[in-house]
Amino acid sequence: MDMDKPPRPERKDVFLNYKIWLSGLTGNGMVDDSTYMLLHLIGEKGSLKAAADEMKISYRKAWGDLEKAEEILGYALTQKHRGGKDGGSSILTPEATRLLEAYTALQQRFDDNVEEAFKEFISRLRQV
Amino acid sequence: MDMDKPPRPERKDVFLNYKIWLSGLTGNGMVDDSTYMLLHLIGEKGSLKAAADEMKISYRKAWGDLEKAEEILGYALTQKHRGGKDGGSSILTPEATRLLEAYTALQQRFDDNVEEAFKEFISRLRQV
DNA sequence: GGCCGATATGGACTTCACTTCATATCGAAA
DNA sequence: TTTCGATATGAAGTGAAGTCCATATCGGCC
């Protein structure tokens, strides 16, 4: 005869994800992971277009994201130059560099915490 | 005569936001804040429809979200009943209740951390 | 002084998630 | 046994965000 199935349900592998971002008072637009990547690549390549290409996003979006980010923070993140031999360039302001450094530390802090928090979460789920 | 503006740019108020969620291996669908709210309301109201109404989302979406959540976790979060005097009902499984408890603790932990991390982030930005 | 390629920006088109709509099923109670 | 309201689910409609496209501007360099 049949016995009841054990009450412990089979569980699948689950993953805890997180996302952090900065926003302004209006909530319109954000400075997120992708913005930081964009800034990082601008610093590396010296060009918004090159950064956008590298990220495989449209120049239009990259430009708009940067615009939003500067609007949210209230100061310039890049010095843009039009014309010239290479057509133009974008370089990071000192503020952008500092922002990247601060973000890296923040990111690290979260990564560490998330792993720990997830373990705790899972163990609570299993009703230890 | 004009003096140069001070190099310290004016800053606007910025806010650090975060979002956490669970996902499966496929990355298709998620268990997020809104899912937890949905579960919480189902527990409170005893009905998926009532919960959806309360959250002002369509029943279609609520139903789909619940489906996704159960698929990700690999076990049932609600016991559904069709027909009867009230047309039907949904009640939480013990697993769902445990999930809500574990999530509340996780949420709390993050809230605490985020506040602290944000302060650190801002102070780094200001180059103390 | 014309050329080239990046910055700059508006507008059309596409994508995708969510809402709406439509329709079926179920079962206790009157 | 008819009714009523929630569960269940596909399909069409809608809106916001992003991609594409088109076009203008700028300025070292040959």
Short mmCIF file of C-alpha atoms (C1' of nucleotides) in Angstrom, two decimals, chain A residues 48-49 59 63 80 86-87, chain C residues 5-11:
data_model
loop_
_atom_site.label_atom_id
_atom_site.label_comp_id
_atom_site.label_asym_id
_atom_site.label_seq_id
_atom_site.Cartn_x
_atom_site.Cartn_y
_atom_site.Cartn_z
CA LEU A 48 31.74 57.39 -24.88
CA LYS A 49 31.18 55.71 -28.20
CA TYR A 59 25.35 55.17 -28.22
CA TRP A 63 24.63 59.12 -23.83
CA LYS A 80 33.49 65.96 -23.48
CA ASP A 86 39.73 61.53 -33.59
CA GLY A 87 36.39 63.23 -33.86
"C1'" DG C 5 34.85 60.52 -36.61
"C1'" DA C 6 32.93 61.42 -31.96
"C1'" DT C 7 29.66 64.17 -29.54
"C1'" DA C 8 24.73 65.62 -29.53
"C1'" DT C 9 19.75 65.02 -30.13
"C1'" DG C 10 15.13 64.36 -32.13
"C1'" DG C 11 12.00 60.97 -34.07
#
